Short mmCIF file of C-alpha atoms and ligand atoms in Angstrom, two decimals:
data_model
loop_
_atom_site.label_atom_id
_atom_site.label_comp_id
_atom_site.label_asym_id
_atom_site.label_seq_id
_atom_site.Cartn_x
_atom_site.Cartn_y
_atom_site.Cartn_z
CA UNK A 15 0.00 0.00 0.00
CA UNK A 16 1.30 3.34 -0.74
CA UNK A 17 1.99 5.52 1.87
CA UNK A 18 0.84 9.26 2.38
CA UNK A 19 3.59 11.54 1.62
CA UNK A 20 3.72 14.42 4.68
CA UNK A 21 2.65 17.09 1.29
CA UNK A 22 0.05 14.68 0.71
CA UNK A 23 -1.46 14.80 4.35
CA UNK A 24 -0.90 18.50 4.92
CA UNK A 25 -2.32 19.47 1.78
CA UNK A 26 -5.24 16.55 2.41
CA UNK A 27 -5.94 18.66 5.96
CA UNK A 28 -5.48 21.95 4.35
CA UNK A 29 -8.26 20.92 2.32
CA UNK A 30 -10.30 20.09 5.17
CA UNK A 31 -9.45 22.94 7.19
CA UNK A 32 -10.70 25.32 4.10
CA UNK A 33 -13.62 23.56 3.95
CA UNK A 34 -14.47 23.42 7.43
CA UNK A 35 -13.85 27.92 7.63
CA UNK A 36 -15.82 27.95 5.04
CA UNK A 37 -18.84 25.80 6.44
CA UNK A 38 -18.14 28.50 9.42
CA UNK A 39 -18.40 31.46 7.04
CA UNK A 40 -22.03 30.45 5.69
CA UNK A 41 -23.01 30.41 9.22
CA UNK A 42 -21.99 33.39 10.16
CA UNK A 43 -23.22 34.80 7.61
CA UNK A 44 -27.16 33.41 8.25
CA UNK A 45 -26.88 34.49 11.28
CA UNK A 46 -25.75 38.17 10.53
CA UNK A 47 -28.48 37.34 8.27
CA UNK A 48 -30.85 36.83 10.62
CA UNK A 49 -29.90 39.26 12.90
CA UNK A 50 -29.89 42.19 10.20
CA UNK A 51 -33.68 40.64 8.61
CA UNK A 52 -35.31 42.68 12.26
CA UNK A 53 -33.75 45.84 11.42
CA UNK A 54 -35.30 48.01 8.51
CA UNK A 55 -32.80 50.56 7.61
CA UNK A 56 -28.92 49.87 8.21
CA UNK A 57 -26.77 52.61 7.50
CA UNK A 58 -22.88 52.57 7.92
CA UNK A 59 -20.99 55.68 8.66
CA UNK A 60 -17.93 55.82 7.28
CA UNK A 61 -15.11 58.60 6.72
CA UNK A 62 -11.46 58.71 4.61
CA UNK A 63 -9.98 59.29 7.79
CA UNK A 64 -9.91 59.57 11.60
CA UNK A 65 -10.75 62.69 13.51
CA UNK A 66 -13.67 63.89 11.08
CA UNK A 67 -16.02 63.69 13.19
CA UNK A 68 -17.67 60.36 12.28
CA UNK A 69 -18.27 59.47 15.52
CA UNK A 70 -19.94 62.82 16.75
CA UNK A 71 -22.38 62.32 13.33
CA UNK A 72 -23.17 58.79 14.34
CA UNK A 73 -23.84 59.24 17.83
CA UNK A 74 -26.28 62.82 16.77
CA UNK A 75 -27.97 60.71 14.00
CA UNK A 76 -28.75 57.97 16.23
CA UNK A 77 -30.17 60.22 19.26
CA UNK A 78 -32.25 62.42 17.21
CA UNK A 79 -33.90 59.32 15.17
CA UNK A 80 -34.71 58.48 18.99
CA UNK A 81 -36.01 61.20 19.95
CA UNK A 82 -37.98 61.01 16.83
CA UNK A 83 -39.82 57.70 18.47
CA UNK A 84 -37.75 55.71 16.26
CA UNK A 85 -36.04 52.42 17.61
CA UNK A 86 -32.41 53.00 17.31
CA UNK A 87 -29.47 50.61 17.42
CA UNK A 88 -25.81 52.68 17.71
CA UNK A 89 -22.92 49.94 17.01
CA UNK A 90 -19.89 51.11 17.35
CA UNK A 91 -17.39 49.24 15.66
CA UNK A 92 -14.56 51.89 15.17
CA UNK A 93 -12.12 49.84 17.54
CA UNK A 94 -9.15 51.79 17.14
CA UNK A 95 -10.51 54.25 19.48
CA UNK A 96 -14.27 53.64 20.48
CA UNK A 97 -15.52 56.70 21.23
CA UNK A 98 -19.11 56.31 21.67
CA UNK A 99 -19.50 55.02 25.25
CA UNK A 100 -17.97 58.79 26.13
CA UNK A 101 -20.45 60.54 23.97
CA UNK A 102 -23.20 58.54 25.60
CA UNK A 103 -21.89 58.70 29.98
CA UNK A 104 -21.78 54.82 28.86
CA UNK A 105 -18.48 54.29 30.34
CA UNK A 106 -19.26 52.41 33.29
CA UNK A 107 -21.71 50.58 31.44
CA UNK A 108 -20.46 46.65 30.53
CA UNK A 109 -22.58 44.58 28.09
CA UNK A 110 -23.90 41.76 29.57
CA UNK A 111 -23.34 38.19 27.39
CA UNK A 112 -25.84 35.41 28.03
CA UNK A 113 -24.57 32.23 26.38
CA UNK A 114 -23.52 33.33 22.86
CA UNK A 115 -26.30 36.38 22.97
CA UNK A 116 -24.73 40.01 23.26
CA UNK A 117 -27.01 41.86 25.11
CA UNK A 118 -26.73 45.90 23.89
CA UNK A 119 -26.54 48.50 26.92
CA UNK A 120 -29.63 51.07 26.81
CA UNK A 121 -29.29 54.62 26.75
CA UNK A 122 -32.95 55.24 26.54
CA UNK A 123 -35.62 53.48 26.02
CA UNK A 124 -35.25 53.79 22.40
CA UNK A 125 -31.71 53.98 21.56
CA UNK A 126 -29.61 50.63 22.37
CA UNK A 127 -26.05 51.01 21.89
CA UNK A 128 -23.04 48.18 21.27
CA UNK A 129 -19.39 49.16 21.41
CA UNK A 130 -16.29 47.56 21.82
CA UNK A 131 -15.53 49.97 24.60
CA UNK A 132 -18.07 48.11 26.79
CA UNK A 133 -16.45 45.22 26.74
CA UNK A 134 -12.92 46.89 27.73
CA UNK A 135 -11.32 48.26 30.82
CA UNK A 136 -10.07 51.39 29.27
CA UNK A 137 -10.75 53.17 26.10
CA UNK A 138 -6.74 52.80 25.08
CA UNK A 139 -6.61 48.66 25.29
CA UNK A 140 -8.16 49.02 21.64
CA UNK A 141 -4.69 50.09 20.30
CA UNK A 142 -3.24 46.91 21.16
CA UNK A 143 -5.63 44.34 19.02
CA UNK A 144 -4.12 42.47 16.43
CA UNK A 145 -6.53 42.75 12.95
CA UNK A 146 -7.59 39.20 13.20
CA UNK A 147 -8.56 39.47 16.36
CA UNK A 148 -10.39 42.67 15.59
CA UNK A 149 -12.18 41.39 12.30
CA UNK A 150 -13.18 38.58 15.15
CA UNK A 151 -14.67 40.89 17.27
CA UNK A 152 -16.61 42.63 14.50
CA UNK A 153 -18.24 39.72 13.01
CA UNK A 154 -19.13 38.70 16.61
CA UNK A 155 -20.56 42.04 17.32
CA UNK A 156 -23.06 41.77 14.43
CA UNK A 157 -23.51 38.02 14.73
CA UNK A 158 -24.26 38.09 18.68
CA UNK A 159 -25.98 41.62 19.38
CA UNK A 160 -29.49 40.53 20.24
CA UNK A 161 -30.78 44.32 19.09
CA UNK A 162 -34.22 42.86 18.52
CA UNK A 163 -37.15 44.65 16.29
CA UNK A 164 -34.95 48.18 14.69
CA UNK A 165 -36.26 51.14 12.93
CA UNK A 166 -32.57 51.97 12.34
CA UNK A 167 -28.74 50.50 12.88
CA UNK A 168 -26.32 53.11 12.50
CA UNK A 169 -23.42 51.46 12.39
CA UNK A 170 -19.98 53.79 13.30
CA UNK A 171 -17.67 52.01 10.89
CA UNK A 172 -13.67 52.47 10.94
CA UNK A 173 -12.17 55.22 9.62
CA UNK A 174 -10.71 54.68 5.95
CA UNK A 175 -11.19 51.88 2.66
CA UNK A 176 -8.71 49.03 4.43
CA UNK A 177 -9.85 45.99 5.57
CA UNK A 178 -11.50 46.54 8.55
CA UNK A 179 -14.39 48.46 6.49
CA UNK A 180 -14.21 46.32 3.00
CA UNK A 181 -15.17 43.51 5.10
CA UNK A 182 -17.87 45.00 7.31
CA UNK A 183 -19.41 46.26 4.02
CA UNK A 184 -18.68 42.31 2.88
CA UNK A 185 -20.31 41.04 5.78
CA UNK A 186 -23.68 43.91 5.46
CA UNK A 187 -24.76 42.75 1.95
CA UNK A 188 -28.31 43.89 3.28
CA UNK A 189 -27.49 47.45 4.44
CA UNK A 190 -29.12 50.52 3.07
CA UNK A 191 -25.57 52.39 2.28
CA UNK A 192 -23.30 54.84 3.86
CA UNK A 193 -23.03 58.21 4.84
CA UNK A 194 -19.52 59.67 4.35
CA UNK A 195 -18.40 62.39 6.76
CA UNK A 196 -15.75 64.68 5.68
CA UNK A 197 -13.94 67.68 6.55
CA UNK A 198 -13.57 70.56 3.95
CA UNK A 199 -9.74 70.69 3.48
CA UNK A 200 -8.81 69.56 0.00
CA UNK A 201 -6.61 66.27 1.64
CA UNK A 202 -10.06 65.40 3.21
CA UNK A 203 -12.14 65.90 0.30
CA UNK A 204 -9.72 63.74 -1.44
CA UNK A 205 -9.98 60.98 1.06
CA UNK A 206 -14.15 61.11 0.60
CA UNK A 207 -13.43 60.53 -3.63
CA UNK A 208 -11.59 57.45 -2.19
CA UNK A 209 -14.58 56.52 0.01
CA UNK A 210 -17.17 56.71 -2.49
CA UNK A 211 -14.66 54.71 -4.95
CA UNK A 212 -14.91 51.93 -2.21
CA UNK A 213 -18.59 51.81 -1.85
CA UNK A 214 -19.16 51.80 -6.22
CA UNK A 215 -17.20 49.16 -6.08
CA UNK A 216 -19.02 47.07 -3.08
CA UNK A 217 -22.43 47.73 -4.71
CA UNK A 218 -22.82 49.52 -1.13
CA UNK A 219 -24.89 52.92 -1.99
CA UNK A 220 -23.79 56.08 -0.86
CA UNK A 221 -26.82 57.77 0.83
CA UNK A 222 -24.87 61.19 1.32
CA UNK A 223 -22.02 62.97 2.76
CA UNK A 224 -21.74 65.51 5.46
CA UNK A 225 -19.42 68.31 5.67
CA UNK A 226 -18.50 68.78 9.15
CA UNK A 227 -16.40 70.99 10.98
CA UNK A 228 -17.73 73.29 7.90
CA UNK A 229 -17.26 77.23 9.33
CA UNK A 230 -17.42 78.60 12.40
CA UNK A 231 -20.10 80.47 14.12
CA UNK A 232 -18.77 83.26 16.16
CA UNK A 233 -20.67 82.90 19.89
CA UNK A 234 -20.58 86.46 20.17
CA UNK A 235 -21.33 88.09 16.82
CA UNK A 236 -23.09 84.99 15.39
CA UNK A 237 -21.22 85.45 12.14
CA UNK A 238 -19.87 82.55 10.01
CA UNK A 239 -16.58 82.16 9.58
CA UNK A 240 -14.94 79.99 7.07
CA UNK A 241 -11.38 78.70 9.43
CA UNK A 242 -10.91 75.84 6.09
CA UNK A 243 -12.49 76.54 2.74
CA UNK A 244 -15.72 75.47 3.14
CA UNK A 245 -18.13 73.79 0.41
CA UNK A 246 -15.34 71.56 -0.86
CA UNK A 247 -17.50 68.27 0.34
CA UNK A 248 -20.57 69.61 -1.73
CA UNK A 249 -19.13 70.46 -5.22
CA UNK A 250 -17.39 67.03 -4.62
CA UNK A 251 -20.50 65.09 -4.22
CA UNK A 252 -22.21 67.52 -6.99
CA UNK A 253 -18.95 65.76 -9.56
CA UNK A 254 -19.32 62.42 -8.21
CA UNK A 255 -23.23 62.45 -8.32
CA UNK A 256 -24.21 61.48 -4.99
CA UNK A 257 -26.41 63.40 -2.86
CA UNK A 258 -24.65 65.84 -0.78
CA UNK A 259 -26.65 65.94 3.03
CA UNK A 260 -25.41 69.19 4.55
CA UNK A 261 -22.69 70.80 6.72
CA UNK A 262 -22.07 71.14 10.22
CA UNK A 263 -20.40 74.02 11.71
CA UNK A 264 -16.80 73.75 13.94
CA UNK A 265 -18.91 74.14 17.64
CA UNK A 266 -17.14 73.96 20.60
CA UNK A 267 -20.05 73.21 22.14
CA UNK A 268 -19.57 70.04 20.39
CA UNK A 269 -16.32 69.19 21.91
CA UNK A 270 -18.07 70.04 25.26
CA UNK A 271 -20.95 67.39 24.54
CA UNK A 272 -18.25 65.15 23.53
CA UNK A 273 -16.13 65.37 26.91
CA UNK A 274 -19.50 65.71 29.25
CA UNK A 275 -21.48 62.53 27.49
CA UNK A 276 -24.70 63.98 27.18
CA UNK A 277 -24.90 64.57 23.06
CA UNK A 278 -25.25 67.94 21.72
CA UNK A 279 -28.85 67.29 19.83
CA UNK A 280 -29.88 66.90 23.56
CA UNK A 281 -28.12 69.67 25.30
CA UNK A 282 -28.04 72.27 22.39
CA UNK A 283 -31.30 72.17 20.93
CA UNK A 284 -32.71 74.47 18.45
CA UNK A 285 -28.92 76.06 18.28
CA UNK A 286 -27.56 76.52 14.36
CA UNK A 287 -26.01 73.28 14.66
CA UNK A 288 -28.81 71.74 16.26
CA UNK A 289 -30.41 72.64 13.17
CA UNK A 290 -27.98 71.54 10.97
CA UNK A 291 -28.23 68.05 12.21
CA UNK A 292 -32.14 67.80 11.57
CA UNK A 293 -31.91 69.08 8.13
CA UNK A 294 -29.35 66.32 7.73
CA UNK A 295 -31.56 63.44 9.28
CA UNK A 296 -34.49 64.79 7.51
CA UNK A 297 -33.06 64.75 4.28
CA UNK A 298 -31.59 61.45 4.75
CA UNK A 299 -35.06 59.73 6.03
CA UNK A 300 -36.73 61.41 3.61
CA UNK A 301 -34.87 59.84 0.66
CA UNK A 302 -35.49 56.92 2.47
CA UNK A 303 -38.87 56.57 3.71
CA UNK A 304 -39.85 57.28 -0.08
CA UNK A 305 -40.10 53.44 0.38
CA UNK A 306 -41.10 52.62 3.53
CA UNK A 307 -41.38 48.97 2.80
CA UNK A 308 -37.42 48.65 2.89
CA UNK A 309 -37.36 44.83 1.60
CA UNK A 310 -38.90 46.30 -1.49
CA UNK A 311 -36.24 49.12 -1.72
CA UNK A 312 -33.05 47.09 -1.00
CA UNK A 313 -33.17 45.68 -4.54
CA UNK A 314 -32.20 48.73 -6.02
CA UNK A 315 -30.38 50.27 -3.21
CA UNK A 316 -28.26 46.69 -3.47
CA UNK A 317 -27.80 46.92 -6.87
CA UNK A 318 -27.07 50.70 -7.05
CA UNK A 319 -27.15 50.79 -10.42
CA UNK A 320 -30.41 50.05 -12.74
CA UNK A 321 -28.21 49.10 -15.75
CA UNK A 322 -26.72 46.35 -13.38
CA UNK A 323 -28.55 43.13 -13.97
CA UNK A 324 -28.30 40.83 -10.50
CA UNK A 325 -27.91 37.27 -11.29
CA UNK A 326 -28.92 34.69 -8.50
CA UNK A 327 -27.61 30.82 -8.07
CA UNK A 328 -28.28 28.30 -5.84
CA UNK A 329 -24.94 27.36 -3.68
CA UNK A 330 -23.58 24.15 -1.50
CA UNK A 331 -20.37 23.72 -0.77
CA UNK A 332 -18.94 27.03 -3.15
CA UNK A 333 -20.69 25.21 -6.02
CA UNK A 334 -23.53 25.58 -7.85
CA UNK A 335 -26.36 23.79 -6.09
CA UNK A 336 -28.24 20.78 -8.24
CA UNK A 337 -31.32 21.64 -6.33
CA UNK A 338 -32.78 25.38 -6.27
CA UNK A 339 -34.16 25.29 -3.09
CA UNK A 340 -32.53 23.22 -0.76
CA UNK A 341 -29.29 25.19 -0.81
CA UNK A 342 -26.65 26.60 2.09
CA UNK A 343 -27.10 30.27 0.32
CA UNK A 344 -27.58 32.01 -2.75
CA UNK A 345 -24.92 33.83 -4.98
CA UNK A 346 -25.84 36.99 -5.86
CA UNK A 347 -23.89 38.47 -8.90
CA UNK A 348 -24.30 41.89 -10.19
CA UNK A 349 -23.35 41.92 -13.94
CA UNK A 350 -22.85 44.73 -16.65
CA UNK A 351 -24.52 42.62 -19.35
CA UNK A 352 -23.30 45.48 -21.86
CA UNK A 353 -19.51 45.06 -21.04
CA UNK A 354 -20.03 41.18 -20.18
CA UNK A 355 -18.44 41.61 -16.61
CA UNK A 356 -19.00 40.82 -13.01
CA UNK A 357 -19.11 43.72 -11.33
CA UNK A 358 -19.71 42.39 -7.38
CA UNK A 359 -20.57 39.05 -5.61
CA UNK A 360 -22.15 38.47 -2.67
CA UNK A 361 -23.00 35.20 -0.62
CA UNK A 362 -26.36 35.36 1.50
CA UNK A 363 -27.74 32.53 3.20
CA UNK A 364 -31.30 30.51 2.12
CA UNK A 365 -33.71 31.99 3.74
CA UNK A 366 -34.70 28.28 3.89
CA UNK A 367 -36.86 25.79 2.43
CA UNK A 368 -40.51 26.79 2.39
CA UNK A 369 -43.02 26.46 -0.61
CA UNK A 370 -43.78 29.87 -2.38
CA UNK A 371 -41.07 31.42 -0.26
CA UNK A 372 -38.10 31.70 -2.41
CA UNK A 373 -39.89 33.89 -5.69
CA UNK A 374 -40.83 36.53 -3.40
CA UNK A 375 -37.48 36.98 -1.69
CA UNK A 376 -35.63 36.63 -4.54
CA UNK A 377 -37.52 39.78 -6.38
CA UNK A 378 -36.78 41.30 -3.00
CA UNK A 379 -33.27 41.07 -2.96
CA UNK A 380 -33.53 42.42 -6.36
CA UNK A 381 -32.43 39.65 -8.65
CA UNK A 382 -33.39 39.58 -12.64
CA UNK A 383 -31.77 35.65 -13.48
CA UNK A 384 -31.60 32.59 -11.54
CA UNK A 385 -29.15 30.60 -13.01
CA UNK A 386 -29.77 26.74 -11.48
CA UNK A 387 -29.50 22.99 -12.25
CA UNK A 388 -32.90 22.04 -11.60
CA UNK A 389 -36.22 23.47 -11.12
CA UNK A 390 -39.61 22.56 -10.80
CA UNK A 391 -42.18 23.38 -13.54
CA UNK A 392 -44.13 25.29 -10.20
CA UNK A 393 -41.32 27.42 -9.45
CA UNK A 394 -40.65 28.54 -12.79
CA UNK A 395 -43.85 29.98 -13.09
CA UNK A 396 -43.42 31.12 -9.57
CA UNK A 397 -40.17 33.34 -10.65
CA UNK A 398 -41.51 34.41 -13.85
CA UNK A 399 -44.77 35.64 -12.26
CA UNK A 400 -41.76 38.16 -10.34
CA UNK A 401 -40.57 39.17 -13.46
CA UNK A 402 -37.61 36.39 -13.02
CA UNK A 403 -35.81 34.44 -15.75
CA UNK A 404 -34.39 31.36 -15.69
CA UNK A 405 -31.70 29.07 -17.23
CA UNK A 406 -31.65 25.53 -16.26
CA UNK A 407 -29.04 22.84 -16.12
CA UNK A 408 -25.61 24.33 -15.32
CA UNK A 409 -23.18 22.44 -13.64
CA UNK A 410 -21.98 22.00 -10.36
CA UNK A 411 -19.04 24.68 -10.94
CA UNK A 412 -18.28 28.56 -9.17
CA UNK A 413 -20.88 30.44 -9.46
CA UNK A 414 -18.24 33.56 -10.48
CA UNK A 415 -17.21 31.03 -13.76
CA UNK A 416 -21.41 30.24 -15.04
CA UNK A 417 -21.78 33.55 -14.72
CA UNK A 418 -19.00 34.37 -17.15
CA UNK A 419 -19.82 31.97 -18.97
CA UNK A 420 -23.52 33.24 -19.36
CA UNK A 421 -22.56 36.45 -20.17
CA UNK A 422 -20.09 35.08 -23.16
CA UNK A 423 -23.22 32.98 -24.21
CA UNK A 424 -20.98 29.90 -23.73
CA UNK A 425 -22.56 28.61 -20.91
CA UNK A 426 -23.23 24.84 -21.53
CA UNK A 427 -26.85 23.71 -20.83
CA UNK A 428 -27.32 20.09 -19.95
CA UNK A 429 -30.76 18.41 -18.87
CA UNK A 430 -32.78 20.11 -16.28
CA UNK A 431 -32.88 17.13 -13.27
CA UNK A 432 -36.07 18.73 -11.87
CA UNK A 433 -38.41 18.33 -14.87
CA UNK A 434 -39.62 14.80 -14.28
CA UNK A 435 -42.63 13.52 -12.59
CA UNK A 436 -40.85 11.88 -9.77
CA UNK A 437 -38.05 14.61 -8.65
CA UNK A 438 -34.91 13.34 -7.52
CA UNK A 439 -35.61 15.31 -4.53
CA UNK A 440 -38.42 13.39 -3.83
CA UNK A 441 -41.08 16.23 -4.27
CA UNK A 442 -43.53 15.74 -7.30
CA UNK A 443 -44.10 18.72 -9.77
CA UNK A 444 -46.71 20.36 -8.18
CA UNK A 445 -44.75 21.27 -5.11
CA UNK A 446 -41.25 21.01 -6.00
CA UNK A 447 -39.74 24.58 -6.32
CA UNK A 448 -36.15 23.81 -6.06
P1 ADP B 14 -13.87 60.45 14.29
O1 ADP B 14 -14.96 59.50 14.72
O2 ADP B 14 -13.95 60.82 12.85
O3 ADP B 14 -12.49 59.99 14.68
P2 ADP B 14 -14.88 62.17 16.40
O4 ADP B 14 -16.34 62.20 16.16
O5 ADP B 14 -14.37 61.28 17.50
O6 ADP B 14 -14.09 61.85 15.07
O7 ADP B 14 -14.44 63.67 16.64
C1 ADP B 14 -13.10 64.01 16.93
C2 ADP B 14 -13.10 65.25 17.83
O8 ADP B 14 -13.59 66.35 17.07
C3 ADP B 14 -13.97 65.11 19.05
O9 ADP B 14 -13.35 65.76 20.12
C4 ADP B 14 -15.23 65.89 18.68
O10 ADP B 14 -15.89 66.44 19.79
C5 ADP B 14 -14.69 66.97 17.78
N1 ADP B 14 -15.63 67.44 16.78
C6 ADP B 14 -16.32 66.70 15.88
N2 ADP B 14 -17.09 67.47 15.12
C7 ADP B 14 -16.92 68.76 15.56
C8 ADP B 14 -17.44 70.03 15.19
N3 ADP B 14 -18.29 70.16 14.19
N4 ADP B 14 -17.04 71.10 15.91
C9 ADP B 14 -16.15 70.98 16.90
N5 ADP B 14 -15.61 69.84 17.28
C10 ADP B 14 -15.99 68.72 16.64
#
């Protein structure tokens, strides 16, 4: 008998240990997904850089939606330096963890708040966390945070387009976009054109970005005063077309809310700035609440782009799935059918295996094409009475390589293994929809 080379074992368990992260990643994932399916409208805050004042916006968005009578969640991943518990007198708080269930600390009855700084002793241990051990943490915090029924997550992201962010975004297929903060030097304008770059090419929409630290109201003579040259975050938005959301004056009184933990919305209000901050919300929620219904709206705020066609297929195992419905998770591809090129992927989990449950929430999420092996004759009128097209018989390969292959037209077709009377799956025709 031959005997295993040591290559041949390591690269035998190097298989094994791929497959077995990977089994971990498509839970995670479903449960992120199930997590993020209570929460109607997830919006990340995110800036070029540190020091913008992302934190301040986040912690005044979330506060005045709550004082709005809207059920707030305030996560606070920005680990290098979690600032939030200040802003918020939180700091003595500590989440408490019951079995694998984060429970988030409340700072009113309608605002719930997660941050890494509740599980620390001191605000500086941060510094010290290796990025595994950070990306870790992240994925725990939106796995584990038991935030219940949300109006709103505003989610205070890291600063800049590394990893940290890319992967939050990654790991958020289902948020409503990002607000980019910005200051109005030129350096920090520069840094939002990054930012923006980032999101295009996550398929993550950009709902709007706020100038802050825009002028400066003189206490005495109320006069504006422009310290940097103001408007820069505006006419940058106005190139890039994306809505700009408004600008916030430099405040001390800011700073002051900041060091004293009660937020400025609350201890400032009807001030300039105060003002500034509503006009911001409202514009945002406004854009938003033009669909209420937010499952309906996420297909195009997913896709960002209504040239983008969004291309779903059943997946087990990284591989295209020979049965539509009883799969791990769905690939969703966004394609530019014009240049014949992918243009994002994303992997969401099943929502699971229910009759007349899959059509629905795949026009939810969107999608134009399901590309599958098999499919029964019920749930192909199911999908086309959503406006849904679809092309039987792939193989079992990536769903990245069918998809190019689709959009080269050299995708090979075999036999669909759902159209028979007695389904390999054990359903017959009138039920089967996988
Ligand atoms: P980031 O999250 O981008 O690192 P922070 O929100 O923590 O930035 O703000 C950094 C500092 O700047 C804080 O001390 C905060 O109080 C202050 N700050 C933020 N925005 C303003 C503003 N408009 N006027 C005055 N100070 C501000």
């Amino acid at each position: 008998m031959k005997e295993e080379s040591q290559g041949d074992i390591s690269s035998k368990n190097h298989t094994h240990c791929q497959t077995d992260r990977q089994k971990q990643e498509i839970t995670d994932s479903q449960d992120i997904f199930a997590r993020m399916n209570r929460i109607k409208h997830i919006i990340l805050v995110l800036s070029g850089k540190g020091g913008v004042g992302k934190s301040t916006v986040a912690v005044n968005l979330a506060v005045t939606l709550a004082e709005a009578g809207k059920k707030v969640g305030l996560l606070d991943i920005d680990i290098h330096g979690p600032s939030i518990p200040q802003m918020l007198n939180l700091t003595k708080e500590r989440l408490n963890i019951t079995g694998e269930v984060l429970i988030p600390a409340n700072y009113s009855q309608n605002l719930k708040v997660v941050s890494m700084g509740l599980l620390m002793g001191g605000r500086d241990e941060a510094v010290i966390w290796r990025g595994p051990l950070k990306m870790k943490i992240i994925k725990q915090f939106l796995k584990d945070a038991d935030w219940g029924e949300l109006d709103y997550l505003i989610i205070d992201s890291p600063p800049g387009t590394g990893d940290e962010p890319l992967s939050i975004a990654q790991l958020l297929p289902h948020a409503d976009g990002a607000v980019i903060v910005t200051t109005p030097q030129e350096i920090s304008v520069a840094d939002v054109r990054r930012c923006i770059n980032f999101c295009r090419k996550l398929s993550l929409k950009t709902l709007g970005v706020i100038e802050n630290m825009s002028g400066f109201i003189c206490p005495t003579c109320n006069t504006k005063i422009d310290i940097f040259q103001s408007g820069g975050g505006r006419k940058m938005s106005e190139e890039m077309g994306v809505p700009f959301l408004g600008s916030i004056p430099l405040d001390k009184g800011l700073v002051d809310a900041c060091d004293s933990g009660k937020p400025y919305v609350q201890q400032f209000a009807g001030t300039e700035t105060a003002k500034a901050f509503s006009e911001i919300i409202a514009q945002l929620t406004s854009a938003k609440t033009e669909n209420t219904d937010i499952s309906k709206d996420k297909s195009n705020e997913m896709k960002g782009d209504s040239q983008t066609m969004r291309i779903a297929l059943p997946i087990a195992n990284n591989k295209l799935c020979a049965h539509f419905g009883h799969c791990e998770s769905f690939a969703l591809i966004d394609v530019d059918e014009q240049n014949k090129t992918i243009e994002h992927s994303a992997l969401i989990p099943s929502p699971g295996h229910q009759p007349g449950l899959l059509p629905p929430w795949l026009r939810e999420h969107g999608v134009d094409l399901v590309i599958t092996g098999g499919m029964g004759m019920k749930a192909i009128d199911l999908l086309s009475a959503q406006g849904i097209k679809v092309v039987m018989g792939a193989s079992e390969d990536s769903p990245e390589r069918l998809v190019q292959s689709y959009l080269e037209g050299s995708l090979v077709i075999g036999e669909n293994i759902c159209d028979h009377g007695e389904h390999i799956c054990g359903h017959d025709e009138h039920s089967c929809d996988h």
